[in-house]
Amino acid sequence: MATTQTPPVKTAKTPPVGTARPLRKAVAGGPAIVRFYRSAVGKKWVMAITGIILMSFVAVHLLGNIKLFLSKQEMNLYAEALRTMPGHLLPRTWLLWTIRAGLIAAFVFHIHAAYGLTLINRKARPQRYQSKRDYVAADFASRTMRWTGIIILLFLIFHLMDLTWGNANPQWLRGDAYNNLVYSLQRPVVAIAYAVAMIALGIHLYHGSWSLFQSMGINNPRINGLRRPFAIGFAAVIMVGNLLFPIAVQTHWVTLKCPHTEPVTSPCNRAKGS
């Protein structure tokens, strides 16, 4: 009598003990720099580098705007110098628009890298549960980075419409940076929105300037202790410095000077206007 033999059961191969399975499939192809950017490490580097560029911009922007406290002439000459730099070497505003394009690119990559890292972290930890201990351990700045970033983005759009393009400022006059800013911050709603945005910027800068060292792999016991004081100091200077502008205008420390007079880079003649 013939006996039937059952086929051998195929068992799934299990990885050797101690071997971790990849959280997501690696995407092959493309230039090396693109493959690097697709990784979490690459995105952290992009966030750190673009963060340094944007931090440098807000520092220089604050230094330039401090001329508001000197005079209308100084403020407007500074604004005109930005449009004419570097003198006769290039046509008017070419270098300014080149810098603007670089800042826009840095801003876009900063947002895209942050979004990509969020997706990677969610795939790595699909469970949404967060213990009370974890919530307390993460500081307020790190937990609110997404929301402070959104506030800054919305304010930036309005800020451009208000002071660069002029379509959100009824009193806007091309070239009169001093009075344009005063006109804008004289409106209580705008002054409050400006203050809220600057507080959000300070919180965002604090966590960003503290974490960029870790994102770039800079871990040295000699400088690790300086990271938090640097982050606190930088964020505080930018936030307090920018908050002075709406406070100065609302308290009439800074007032309009000869509004709607030409040329706007000449000394203000009080006989011609207020």
Tab-separated table of C-alpha atoms in Angstrom:
chain	number	residue	atom	x	y	z
A	1	MET	CA	0.000	0.000	0.000
A	2	ALA	CA	1.464	3.313	-1.095
A	3	THR	CA	1.825	6.006	1.496
A	4	THR	CA	1.450	9.672	0.673
A	5	GLN	CA	4.156	11.988	1.805
A	6	THR	CA	3.213	15.435	2.956
A	7	PRO	CA	5.362	18.201	1.515
A	8	PRO	CA	7.732	19.793	3.961
A	9	VAL	CA	6.354	22.903	5.645
A	10	LYS	CA	8.304	26.009	4.721
A	11	THR	CA	9.034	28.142	7.703
A	12	ALA	CA	9.718	31.832	7.480
A	13	LYS	CA	13.303	32.747	7.937
A	14	THR	CA	13.849	34.697	11.078
A	15	PRO	CA	16.668	37.207	11.298
A	16	PRO	CA	19.580	36.313	13.532
A	17	VAL	CA	19.316	37.311	17.149
A	18	GLY	CA	20.412	40.907	17.685
A	19	THR	CA	19.609	41.973	14.125
A	20	ALA	CA	17.249	44.956	13.961
A	21	ARG	CA	14.768	45.163	11.142
A	22	PRO	CA	14.703	48.443	9.203
A	23	LEU	CA	11.889	50.778	10.103
A	24	ARG	CA	11.365	51.752	6.475
A	25	LYS	CA	12.710	50.698	3.136
A	26	ALA	CA	15.676	52.602	1.851
A	27	VAL	CA	14.996	54.541	-1.316
A	28	ALA	CA	17.682	53.806	-3.857
A	29	GLY	CA	18.713	55.886	-6.822
A	30	GLY	CA	19.425	59.517	-7.412
A	31	PRO	CA	22.503	61.653	-6.757
A	32	ALA	CA	24.372	61.142	-3.511
A	33	ILE	CA	23.258	64.506	-2.136
A	34	VAL	CA	19.586	63.595	-2.774
A	35	ARG	CA	20.004	60.209	-1.081
A	36	PHE	CA	21.641	61.959	1.860
A	37	TYR	CA	18.784	64.453	2.138
A	38	ARG	CA	16.241	61.610	2.189
A	39	SER	CA	17.789	60.286	5.376
A	40	ALA	CA	16.989	61.571	8.856
A	41	VAL	CA	20.607	62.628	9.338
A	42	GLY	CA	20.547	64.606	6.097
A	43	LYS	CA	17.358	66.401	7.043
A	44	LYS	CA	18.806	67.300	10.442
A	45	TRP	CA	21.871	68.764	8.753
A	46	VAL	CA	19.707	70.771	6.344
A	47	MET	CA	17.621	72.073	9.241
A	48	ALA	CA	20.766	73.081	11.123
A	49	ILE	CA	22.434	74.828	8.149
A	50	THR	CA	19.276	76.653	7.050
A	51	GLY	CA	18.644	77.501	10.694
A	52	ILE	CA	22.061	79.182	10.933
A	53	ILE	CA	21.298	81.171	7.751
A	54	LEU	CA	17.929	82.324	9.086
A	55	MET	CA	19.368	83.103	12.523
A	56	SER	CA	22.026	85.283	10.879
A	57	PHE	CA	19.306	87.069	8.924
A	58	VAL	CA	17.176	87.913	11.978
A	59	ALA	CA	20.272	89.211	13.791
A	60	VAL	CA	21.298	91.471	10.884
A	61	HIS	CA	17.674	92.544	10.378
A	62	LEU	CA	17.456	93.614	14.025
A	63	LEU	CA	20.714	95.579	13.806
A	64	GLY	CA	19.429	97.438	10.754
A	65	ASN	CA	16.045	98.229	12.276
A	66	ILE	CA	17.671	99.737	15.366
A	67	LYS	CA	18.301	102.780	13.140
A	68	LEU	CA	14.616	103.552	13.747
A	69	PHE	CA	15.750	105.062	17.068
A	70	LEU	CA	18.359	107.312	15.420
A	71	SER	CA	16.434	109.307	12.812
A	72	LYS	CA	14.230	109.033	9.767
A	73	GLN	CA	17.208	109.881	7.580
A	74	GLU	CA	19.388	107.095	9.046
A	75	MET	CA	16.634	104.502	8.690
A	76	ASN	CA	15.820	105.426	5.107
A	77	LEU	CA	19.480	105.665	4.090
A	78	TYR	CA	19.962	102.151	5.453
A	79	ALA	CA	16.975	100.877	3.442
A	80	GLU	CA	18.282	102.599	0.318
A	81	ALA	CA	21.756	101.122	0.868
A	82	LEU	CA	20.219	97.636	0.819
A	83	ARG	CA	18.666	98.334	-2.572
A	84	THR	CA	21.834	99.816	-4.095
A	85	MET	CA	24.470	97.433	-2.673
A	86	PRO	CA	27.211	96.838	-3.789
A	87	GLY	CA	27.264	100.301	-5.341
A	88	HIS	CA	27.992	100.481	-9.059
A	89	LEU	CA	29.281	96.910	-9.288
A	90	LEU	CA	25.802	95.514	-10.001
A	91	PRO	CA	22.494	96.928	-11.220
A	92	ARG	CA	20.148	98.273	-8.547
A	93	THR	CA	18.478	95.615	-6.296
A	94	TRP	CA	20.233	92.662	-8.035
A	95	LEU	CA	22.240	91.676	-4.967
A	96	LEU	CA	19.263	92.347	-2.685
A	97	TRP	CA	17.043	89.993	-4.697
A	98	THR	CA	19.813	87.391	-4.794
A	99	ILE	CA	19.937	87.464	-0.992
A	100	ARG	CA	16.142	87.321	-0.830
A	101	ALA	CA	16.105	84.287	-3.130
A	102	GLY	CA	18.656	82.556	-0.900
A	103	LEU	CA	16.595	83.316	2.200
A	104	ILE	CA	13.428	82.011	0.538
A	105	ALA	CA	15.254	78.803	-0.445
A	106	ALA	CA	16.573	78.402	3.124
A	107	PHE	CA	13.080	78.949	4.513
A	108	VAL	CA	11.519	76.398	2.140
A	109	PHE	CA	14.152	73.739	2.854
A	110	HIS	CA	13.875	74.409	6.587
A	111	ILE	CA	10.122	73.782	6.514
A	112	HIS	CA	10.405	70.766	4.199
A	113	ALA	CA	13.112	69.133	6.307
A	114	ALA	CA	11.090	69.705	9.473
A	115	TYR	CA	8.024	68.113	7.864
A	116	GLY	CA	10.093	65.155	6.631
A	117	LEU	CA	11.574	64.563	10.077
A	118	THR	CA	8.098	64.625	11.588
A	119	LEU	CA	6.970	61.876	9.186
A	120	ILE	CA	10.065	59.791	9.912
A	121	ASN	CA	9.521	60.093	13.669
A	122	ARG	CA	5.876	59.100	13.344
A	123	LYS	CA	6.803	55.986	11.358
A	124	ALA	CA	9.443	55.097	13.915
A	125	ARG	CA	6.947	55.529	16.763
A	126	PRO	CA	3.481	54.866	15.361
A	127	GLN	CA	1.840	54.803	18.800
A	128	ARG	CA	0.538	58.221	19.769
A	129	TYR	CA	0.590	57.583	23.526
A	130	GLN	CA	2.729	59.935	25.544
A	131	SER	CA	3.239	59.426	29.237
A	132	LYS	CA	3.011	62.306	31.685
A	133	ARG	CA	6.669	61.803	32.503
A	134	ASP	CA	7.695	62.223	28.857
A	135	TYR	CA	5.500	65.322	28.554
A	136	VAL	CA	7.173	66.948	31.538
A	137	ALA	CA	10.667	65.992	30.346
A	138	ALA	CA	10.238	67.747	26.983
A	139	ASP	CA	10.457	71.491	27.487
A	140	PHE	CA	7.828	73.944	26.288
A	141	ALA	CA	9.932	75.239	23.392
A	142	SER	CA	10.464	71.804	21.837
A	143	ARG	CA	6.780	70.867	22.158
A	144	THR	CA	5.623	74.068	20.460
A	145	MET	CA	8.164	74.250	17.595
A	146	ARG	CA	5.498	73.372	15.025
A	147	TRP	CA	3.073	76.035	16.220
A	148	THR	CA	5.649	78.787	16.668
A	149	GLY	CA	6.875	77.977	13.158
A	150	ILE	CA	3.353	78.405	11.755
A	151	ILE	CA	2.934	81.726	13.598
A	152	ILE	CA	6.255	82.980	12.199
A	153	LEU	CA	5.310	81.919	8.647
A	154	LEU	CA	1.932	83.679	8.787
A	155	PHE	CA	3.504	86.804	10.251
A	156	LEU	CA	6.219	86.814	7.590
A	157	ILE	CA	3.592	86.826	4.827
A	158	PHE	CA	1.769	89.739	6.467
A	159	HIS	CA	5.059	91.546	7.182
A	160	LEU	CA	5.964	91.468	3.481
A	161	MET	CA	2.503	92.703	2.502
A	162	ASP	CA	2.719	95.436	5.122
A	163	LEU	CA	6.213	96.858	4.681
A	164	THR	CA	7.699	95.463	1.450
A	165	TRP	CA	4.788	95.402	-1.005
A	166	GLY	CA	2.611	97.937	0.818
A	167	ASN	CA	-0.778	96.408	0.000
A	168	ALA	CA	-1.534	95.894	3.728
A	169	ASN	CA	-0.499	99.416	4.751
A	170	PRO	CA	-2.745	102.258	3.476
A	171	GLN	CA	-0.077	104.884	4.282
A	172	TRP	CA	2.801	103.015	2.644
A	173	LEU	CA	5.220	105.101	0.570
A	174	ARG	CA	8.009	103.502	-1.474
A	175	GLY	CA	11.406	104.245	0.039
A	176	ASP	CA	10.086	105.713	3.304
A	177	ALA	CA	10.990	102.768	5.547
A	178	TYR	CA	10.885	104.882	8.714
A	179	ASN	CA	7.350	106.212	8.421
A	180	ASN	CA	6.064	102.992	6.883
A	181	LEU	CA	7.095	101.109	10.027
A	182	VAL	CA	5.675	103.783	12.329
A	183	TYR	CA	2.381	103.876	10.407
A	184	SER	CA	2.158	100.093	10.648
A	185	LEU	CA	2.867	99.804	14.372
A	186	GLN	CA	0.572	102.699	15.247
A	187	ARG	CA	-2.322	100.286	14.627
A	188	PRO	CA	-2.916	98.458	17.943
A	189	VAL	CA	-3.937	95.200	16.254
A	190	VAL	CA	-0.733	95.157	14.189
A	191	ALA	CA	1.391	96.044	17.230
A	192	ILE	CA	-0.137	93.157	19.199
A	193	ALA	CA	0.306	90.733	16.283
A	194	TYR	CA	3.923	91.891	15.915
A	195	ALA	CA	4.572	91.295	19.623
A	196	VAL	CA	2.988	87.824	19.567
A	197	ALA	CA	5.045	86.890	16.500
A	198	MET	CA	8.270	88.097	18.141
A	199	ILE	CA	7.560	86.050	21.270
A	200	ALA	CA	6.927	83.011	19.073
A	201	LEU	CA	10.181	83.760	17.222
A	202	GLY	CA	12.081	83.930	20.514
A	203	ILE	CA	10.718	80.550	21.636
A	204	HIS	CA	11.501	79.022	18.235
A	205	LEU	CA	15.024	80.451	18.212
A	206	TYR	CA	15.720	79.197	21.716
A	207	HIS	CA	15.079	75.559	20.885
A	208	GLY	CA	16.531	75.838	17.384
A	209	SER	CA	19.812	77.424	18.460
A	210	TRP	CA	20.150	74.883	21.273
A	211	SER	CA	19.455	71.796	19.131
A	212	LEU	CA	21.435	72.720	16.006
A	213	PHE	CA	24.690	71.587	17.649
A	214	GLN	CA	23.211	68.150	18.267
A	215	SER	CA	21.768	68.026	14.737
A	216	MET	CA	25.232	68.627	13.278
A	217	GLY	CA	26.860	66.067	15.564
A	218	ILE	CA	28.821	68.649	17.545
A	219	ASN	CA	29.192	66.972	20.919
A	220	ASN	CA	32.149	68.191	22.916
A	221	PRO	CA	32.189	68.335	26.735
A	222	ARG	CA	34.047	71.639	26.569
A	223	ILE	CA	31.205	73.409	24.733
A	224	ASN	CA	28.130	71.401	25.733
A	225	GLY	CA	27.705	73.501	28.856
A	226	LEU	CA	27.580	76.676	26.739
A	227	ARG	CA	24.764	75.516	24.451
A	228	ARG	CA	21.861	76.478	26.687
A	229	PRO	CA	23.274	79.885	27.776
A	230	PHE	CA	23.951	80.672	24.093
A	231	ALA	CA	20.405	79.663	23.129
A	232	ILE	CA	18.858	81.703	25.944
A	233	GLY	CA	21.027	84.750	25.236
A	234	PHE	CA	20.529	84.769	21.465
A	235	ALA	CA	16.769	84.227	21.660
A	236	ALA	CA	16.393	86.867	24.387
A	237	VAL	CA	18.340	89.528	22.456
A	238	ILE	CA	16.316	88.969	19.277
A	239	MET	CA	12.974	88.847	21.071
A	240	VAL	CA	13.520	91.841	23.378
A	241	GLY	CA	15.133	93.888	20.606
A	242	ASN	CA	12.199	93.357	18.248
A	243	LEU	CA	9.624	93.972	20.981
A	244	LEU	CA	11.085	97.446	21.477
A	245	PHE	CA	9.703	98.593	18.111
A	246	PRO	CA	5.947	98.225	18.811
A	247	ILE	CA	6.486	99.443	22.382
A	248	ALA	CA	8.359	102.549	21.172
A	249	VAL	CA	5.682	103.442	18.617
A	250	GLN	CA	2.706	102.755	20.911
A	251	THR	CA	4.235	104.849	23.723
A	252	HIS	CA	5.099	107.682	21.240
A	253	TRP	CA	8.805	107.285	21.908
A	254	VAL	CA	9.126	107.055	18.122
A	255	THR	CA	6.731	109.206	16.080
A	256	LEU	CA	6.121	110.137	12.447
A	257	LYS	CA	8.649	112.466	10.841
A	258	CYS	CA	7.612	114.540	7.820
A	259	PRO	CA	5.316	111.884	6.327
A	260	HIS	CA	4.846	111.740	2.537
A	261	THR	CA	7.708	114.107	1.737
A	262	GLU	CA	10.321	113.648	-0.950
A	263	PRO	CA	13.154	112.798	-1.045
A	264	VAL	CA	12.739	110.452	1.906
A	265	THR	CA	16.489	110.053	2.488
A	266	SER	CA	17.082	113.745	3.184
A	267	PRO	CA	16.988	115.304	6.678
A	268	CYS	CA	13.460	115.941	7.892
A	269	ASN	CA	12.364	119.601	7.634
A	270	ARG	CA	9.897	120.085	10.490
A	271	ALA	CA	8.408	123.132	8.775
A	272	LYS	CA	7.051	120.887	6.014
A	273	GLY	CA	5.297	118.313	8.142
A	274	SER	CA	4.762	116.794	11.540
